[in-house]
Short mmCIF file of C-alpha atoms (C1' of nucleotides) in Angstrom, two decimals:
data_model
loop_
_atom_site.label_atom_id
_atom_site.label_comp_id
_atom_site.label_asym_id
_atom_site.label_seq_id
_atom_site.Cartn_x
_atom_site.Cartn_y
_atom_site.Cartn_z
CA MET J 22 12.88 -14.36 -19.52
CA LYS J 23 15.13 -16.92 -17.97
CA ASN J 24 13.82 -16.51 -14.45
CA ARG J 25 10.11 -15.89 -14.34
CA LEU J 26 10.09 -15.47 -10.58
CA LEU J 27 12.55 -12.61 -10.75
CA THR J 28 10.59 -10.96 -13.52
CA LEU J 29 7.41 -11.16 -11.47
CA TYR J 30 9.27 -9.83 -8.46
CA LYS J 31 10.35 -6.76 -10.39
CA LYS J 32 6.81 -6.16 -11.54
CA LEU J 33 5.46 -6.40 -8.00
CA LEU J 34 8.16 -4.10 -6.71
CA GLU J 35 7.39 -1.58 -9.41
CA LYS J 36 3.71 -1.68 -8.64
CA TYR J 37 3.70 -1.78 -4.85
CA GLY J 38 7.09 -0.41 -3.89
CA HIS J 39 9.26 -1.61 -1.02
CA GLN J 40 7.12 -3.13 1.69
CA GLY J 41 9.77 -3.57 4.28
CA TRP J 42 10.26 -6.89 5.88
CA TRP J 43 7.93 -7.38 8.81
CA PRO J 44 5.33 -5.07 10.29
CA VAL J 45 6.65 -4.79 13.82
CA PHE J 46 8.11 -2.01 15.88
CA GLY J 47 5.13 0.09 15.06
CA LYS J 48 5.27 -0.24 11.32
CA TYR J 49 7.00 -1.64 8.30
CA HIS J 50 10.54 -0.57 7.71
CA PRO J 51 10.95 -0.27 3.98
CA GLY J 52 14.51 -0.73 2.87
CA ASP J 53 15.80 -1.48 6.35
CA TYR J 54 17.17 -5.00 6.18
CA SER J 55 19.38 -4.66 9.23
CA ARG J 56 16.53 -5.65 11.52
CA PRO J 57 15.93 -7.28 13.81
CA ALA J 58 18.70 -5.67 15.77
CA ASP J 59 18.51 -7.58 19.02
CA ARG J 60 16.94 -10.36 21.02
CA SER J 61 13.92 -8.30 21.99
CA GLU J 62 13.14 -7.58 18.36
CA ARG J 63 13.61 -11.22 17.45
CA PHE J 64 11.09 -12.21 20.08
CA GLU J 65 8.65 -9.65 18.78
CA VAL J 66 8.79 -11.36 15.41
CA VAL J 67 8.17 -14.74 17.05
CA ALA J 68 5.18 -13.43 18.99
CA GLY J 69 3.78 -11.66 15.94
CA ALA J 70 4.16 -14.78 13.81
CA ILE J 71 2.02 -16.75 16.25
CA LEU J 72 -0.57 -14.08 16.92
CA THR J 73 -1.20 -13.47 13.24
CA GLN J 74 -1.97 -17.12 12.42
CA ASN J 75 -5.13 -17.15 10.33
CA THR J 76 -5.85 -13.69 11.63
CA ASN J 77 -5.85 -10.19 10.24
CA TRP J 78 -2.62 -8.41 11.13
CA ARG J 79 -4.55 -5.52 12.66
CA ASN J 80 -6.06 -7.83 15.28
CA ALA J 81 -2.73 -9.46 15.95
CA ASP J 82 -1.03 -6.10 16.26
CA LYS J 83 -3.51 -4.95 18.90
CA ALA J 84 -2.66 -8.01 20.94
CA LEU J 85 1.02 -7.27 20.51
CA GLU J 86 0.48 -3.70 21.68
CA ASN J 87 -1.44 -4.91 24.71
CA LEU J 88 1.39 -7.23 25.67
CA LYS J 89 3.87 -4.41 25.22
CA LYS J 90 1.77 -2.12 27.37
CA GLU J 91 1.72 -4.74 30.12
CA ASN J 92 5.46 -5.09 29.75
CA LEU J 93 4.83 -8.70 28.80
CA LEU J 94 6.42 -8.77 25.38
CA ASP J 95 9.42 -10.52 26.84
CA PRO J 96 10.15 -14.24 26.65
CA LYS J 97 10.97 -14.65 30.34
CA LYS J 98 7.84 -12.83 31.45
CA ILE J 99 5.61 -14.77 29.09
CA ALA J 100 7.22 -18.07 30.02
CA GLY J 101 6.46 -17.39 33.66
CA LYS J 102 2.82 -16.38 33.27
CA LYS J 103 -0.26 -18.49 33.48
CA GLU J 104 -1.90 -19.09 30.14
CA SER J 105 -5.14 -17.56 31.33
CA LYS J 106 -3.29 -14.35 32.24
CA ILE J 107 -1.65 -14.18 28.85
CA ALA J 108 -4.97 -14.89 27.18
CA GLU J 109 -6.55 -11.80 28.75
CA HIS J 110 -4.29 -9.52 26.76
CA ILE J 111 -4.46 -11.20 23.38
CA ARG J 112 -8.19 -11.64 22.89
CA SER J 113 -8.19 -9.43 19.83
CA SER J 114 -5.98 -11.87 17.94
CA GLY J 115 -8.68 -14.55 18.02
CA TYR J 116 -8.18 -18.17 19.13
CA TYR J 117 -6.86 -16.47 22.22
CA LYS J 118 -6.77 -19.43 24.60
CA GLN J 119 -5.01 -21.55 22.06
CA LYS J 120 -2.61 -18.76 21.18
CA ALA J 121 -1.84 -18.05 24.84
CA LYS J 122 -0.66 -21.62 25.17
CA ARG J 123 1.28 -21.46 21.93
CA LEU J 124 2.87 -18.17 22.87
CA LYS J 125 4.04 -19.54 26.17
CA GLU J 126 5.49 -22.65 24.56
CA ALA J 127 7.23 -20.48 21.99
CA ALA J 128 8.65 -18.18 24.67
CA LEU J 129 9.99 -21.17 26.54
CA HIS J 130 11.61 -22.46 23.39
CA PHE J 131 12.94 -19.04 22.45
CA LEU J 132 14.84 -18.78 25.71
CA ILE J 133 16.80 -21.87 24.76
CA ALA J 134 16.91 -21.65 20.98
CA ASP J 135 17.95 -18.01 20.82
CA ALA J 136 20.94 -18.72 23.04
CA ILE J 137 22.27 -21.76 21.21
CA PRO J 138 24.16 -21.49 17.94
CA MET J 139 22.37 -23.56 15.31
CA ASP J 140 22.44 -23.80 11.56
CA GLY J 141 19.28 -23.12 9.63
CA GLU J 142 18.28 -26.76 9.35
CA GLU J 143 18.64 -27.42 13.06
CA MET J 144 16.78 -24.24 13.94
CA ARG J 145 13.93 -25.13 11.60
CA LYS J 146 13.59 -28.57 13.13
CA SER J 147 13.68 -27.22 16.65
CA TRP J 148 10.91 -24.69 15.99
CA LEU J 149 8.78 -27.23 14.15
CA SER J 150 8.88 -29.44 17.22
CA ILE J 151 6.91 -26.80 19.15
CA LYS J 152 3.15 -27.32 19.20
CA GLY J 153 1.61 -24.33 17.52
CA VAL J 154 4.54 -23.66 15.23
CA GLY J 155 3.88 -25.10 11.79
CA PRO J 156 5.93 -24.64 8.63
CA GLU J 157 4.80 -21.11 7.84
CA THR J 158 5.35 -19.81 11.34
CA ALA J 159 8.72 -21.56 11.59
CA ASP J 160 9.89 -20.15 8.27
CA SER J 161 8.67 -16.66 9.17
CA ILE J 162 10.75 -16.88 12.32
CA LEU J 163 13.80 -18.11 10.46
CA LEU J 164 13.56 -15.54 7.69
CA TYR J 165 12.38 -12.46 9.54
CA ALA J 166 13.87 -12.95 12.99
CA TYR J 167 17.09 -14.75 12.14
CA GLY J 168 17.90 -13.83 8.57
CA ILE J 169 18.02 -17.41 7.34
CA PRO J 170 17.21 -17.64 3.63
CA VAL J 171 14.02 -19.73 3.58
CA PHE J 172 11.02 -18.75 1.49
CA VAL J 173 7.76 -18.40 3.42
CA ILE J 174 4.76 -20.06 1.81
CA ASP J 175 1.38 -18.77 2.94
CA ALA J 176 -2.16 -18.68 1.59
CA TYR J 177 -1.34 -15.65 -0.57
CA THR J 178 1.73 -17.32 -1.99
CA LYS J 179 -0.33 -20.32 -3.05
CA ARG J 180 -2.84 -18.06 -4.78
CA PHE J 181 0.02 -16.18 -6.39
CA VAL J 182 1.51 -19.39 -7.74
CA LYS J 183 -1.84 -20.45 -9.15
CA ALA J 184 -2.73 -17.10 -10.64
CA ASN J 185 0.57 -16.99 -12.49
CA LYS J 186 0.65 -20.71 -13.29
CA LEU J 187 4.15 -20.99 -11.89
CA THR J 188 4.02 -24.66 -10.98
CA SER J 189 1.39 -27.32 -10.33
CA LYS J 190 2.90 -28.09 -6.94
CA GLN J 191 0.69 -27.48 -3.90
CA ASN J 192 2.50 -29.02 -1.01
CA TYR J 193 4.32 -26.65 1.34
CA GLU J 194 7.77 -28.16 1.10
CA GLU J 195 7.63 -28.49 -2.65
CA LEU J 196 6.60 -24.90 -3.08
CA ARG J 197 9.29 -23.70 -0.73
CA GLU J 198 11.84 -25.69 -2.69
CA PHE J 199 10.50 -24.22 -5.92
CA PHE J 200 10.97 -20.63 -4.79
CA GLU J 201 14.29 -21.22 -3.12
CA THR J 202 15.98 -23.06 -5.97
CA ASN J 203 14.74 -20.55 -8.49
CA LEU J 204 15.78 -17.50 -6.50
CA LYS J 205 18.91 -18.44 -4.61
CA SER J 206 22.18 -16.83 -5.56
CA GLU J 207 25.66 -17.19 -4.11
CA ASN J 208 25.02 -14.19 -1.89
CA ARG J 209 23.20 -15.18 1.27
CA GLU J 210 22.48 -11.67 2.50
CA LYS J 211 21.05 -10.75 -0.85
CA ASP J 212 18.81 -13.80 -0.78
CA VAL J 213 17.50 -12.90 2.67
CA ALA J 214 16.65 -9.38 1.55
CA LEU J 215 14.98 -10.70 -1.60
CA PHE J 216 12.97 -13.39 0.20
CA ARG J 217 11.76 -10.92 2.82
CA GLU J 218 10.70 -8.37 0.28
CA TYR J 219 9.22 -10.87 -2.13
CA HIS J 220 6.99 -12.41 0.49
CA ALA J 221 5.83 -9.00 1.68
CA LEU J 222 5.05 -8.03 -1.92
CA ILE J 223 3.00 -11.18 -2.45
CA VAL J 224 1.00 -10.24 0.64
CA ALA J 225 0.43 -6.76 -0.75
CA TRP J 226 -0.70 -8.31 -4.02
CA GLY J 227 -3.01 -10.72 -2.20
CA LYS J 228 -4.62 -8.04 -0.09
CA GLU J 229 -5.38 -5.89 -3.06
CA LYS J 230 -6.85 -8.87 -4.82
CA ASN J 231 -9.08 -9.60 -1.83
CA ILE J 232 -10.44 -6.10 -1.84
CA SER J 233 -11.38 -6.29 -5.50
CA THR J 234 -13.07 -9.67 -5.14
CA ALA J 235 -14.86 -8.51 -2.01
CA SER J 236 -16.32 -5.50 -3.71
CA ARG J 237 -17.35 -7.63 -6.65
CA ARG J 238 -19.27 -10.05 -4.42
CA LYS J 239 -22.55 -8.40 -3.71
CA GLY J 240 -26.16 -8.84 -4.69
CA LYS J 241 -27.45 -9.61 -1.23
CA SER J 242 -28.04 -7.83 2.08
"C1'" DC I 15 -25.58 -10.44 8.78
"C1'" DG I 16 -21.99 -13.13 6.51
"C1'" DC I 17 -17.48 -13.69 5.23
"C1'" DC I 18 -12.71 -13.60 5.85
"C1'" DA I 19 -8.09 -12.79 7.87
"C1'" DG I 20 -0.14 -13.68 6.18
"C1'" DG I 21 -2.40 -21.57 10.24
"C1'" DT I 22 -2.12 -25.52 13.15
"C1'" DG I 23 -3.00 -29.91 15.45
"C1'" DG I 24 -5.71 -33.79 15.89
"C1'" DG I 25 -8.72 -37.22 14.39
"C1'" DA I 26 -11.04 -39.87 10.63
"C1'" DT I 27 -10.73 -41.96 6.14
"C1'" DA S 24 -1.22 -38.92 2.28
"C1'" DT S 25 -5.28 -36.15 2.37
"C1'" DC S 26 -9.52 -34.31 4.01
"C1'" DC S 27 -12.18 -32.14 7.76
"C1'" DC S 28 -12.90 -29.49 11.71
"C1'" DA S 29 -12.29 -26.56 15.96
"C1'" DC S 30 -10.28 -22.64 17.33
"C1'" DA S 31 -12.50 -16.70 17.92
"C1'" DT S 32 -12.05 -11.72 17.40
"C1'" DG S 33 -12.82 -7.50 14.67
"C1'" DG S 34 -13.57 -4.99 10.19
"C1'" DC S 35 -16.39 -4.03 6.51
#
DNA sequence: CGCCAGGTGGGAT
DNA sequence: ATCCCACATGGC
């Protein structure tokens, strides 16, 4: 095959089916690439991206639900709250004091960044300047909240690259470059849909792999 | 009980 | 540049 990445993508899609693009608004939305529809949904992606850092999505989602219940899943409300008050509601996401601070900073930035027209490069830089937003979080925001065609590299993606011997590169930027140059077409919308689905499929692959290695590890207790 | 989960920033080497 | 660590809850 000419493009190994596309071949692997098809295999993953065949095996796991459409994952949807981001598990917010209650659940995944397979096949719905029109989201997010508005500012509120974009902020939900931002909040979710921070709350899920090094944390099981289930725990992050509980925190998100708590914020929603308190009517706090809103950038202005978050930006105006004390960190300790935010922290109360997001304990389940772990690192909750740290994440309360990060969430507030992100909300503050969102209020500005979401209102100013920026190209992808500018937006990436602006998000990366926020403490608590590293490359993966920034790229998740760009791809899933704003439909900018960047490929998200996470722990699963690195394992995926290794398992399939795709490249010897390890570094975040190099890996991102690798995926993007090998997958980009002339159709931006198509790329966004592909990048969203591909990343979600890699996560599905990684989770399944975890389960099998977890059940294999035993012998104690 | 021990390990891990869709990272990040800061400090030491 | 790269390595190391703190940060923390919940599920199995």
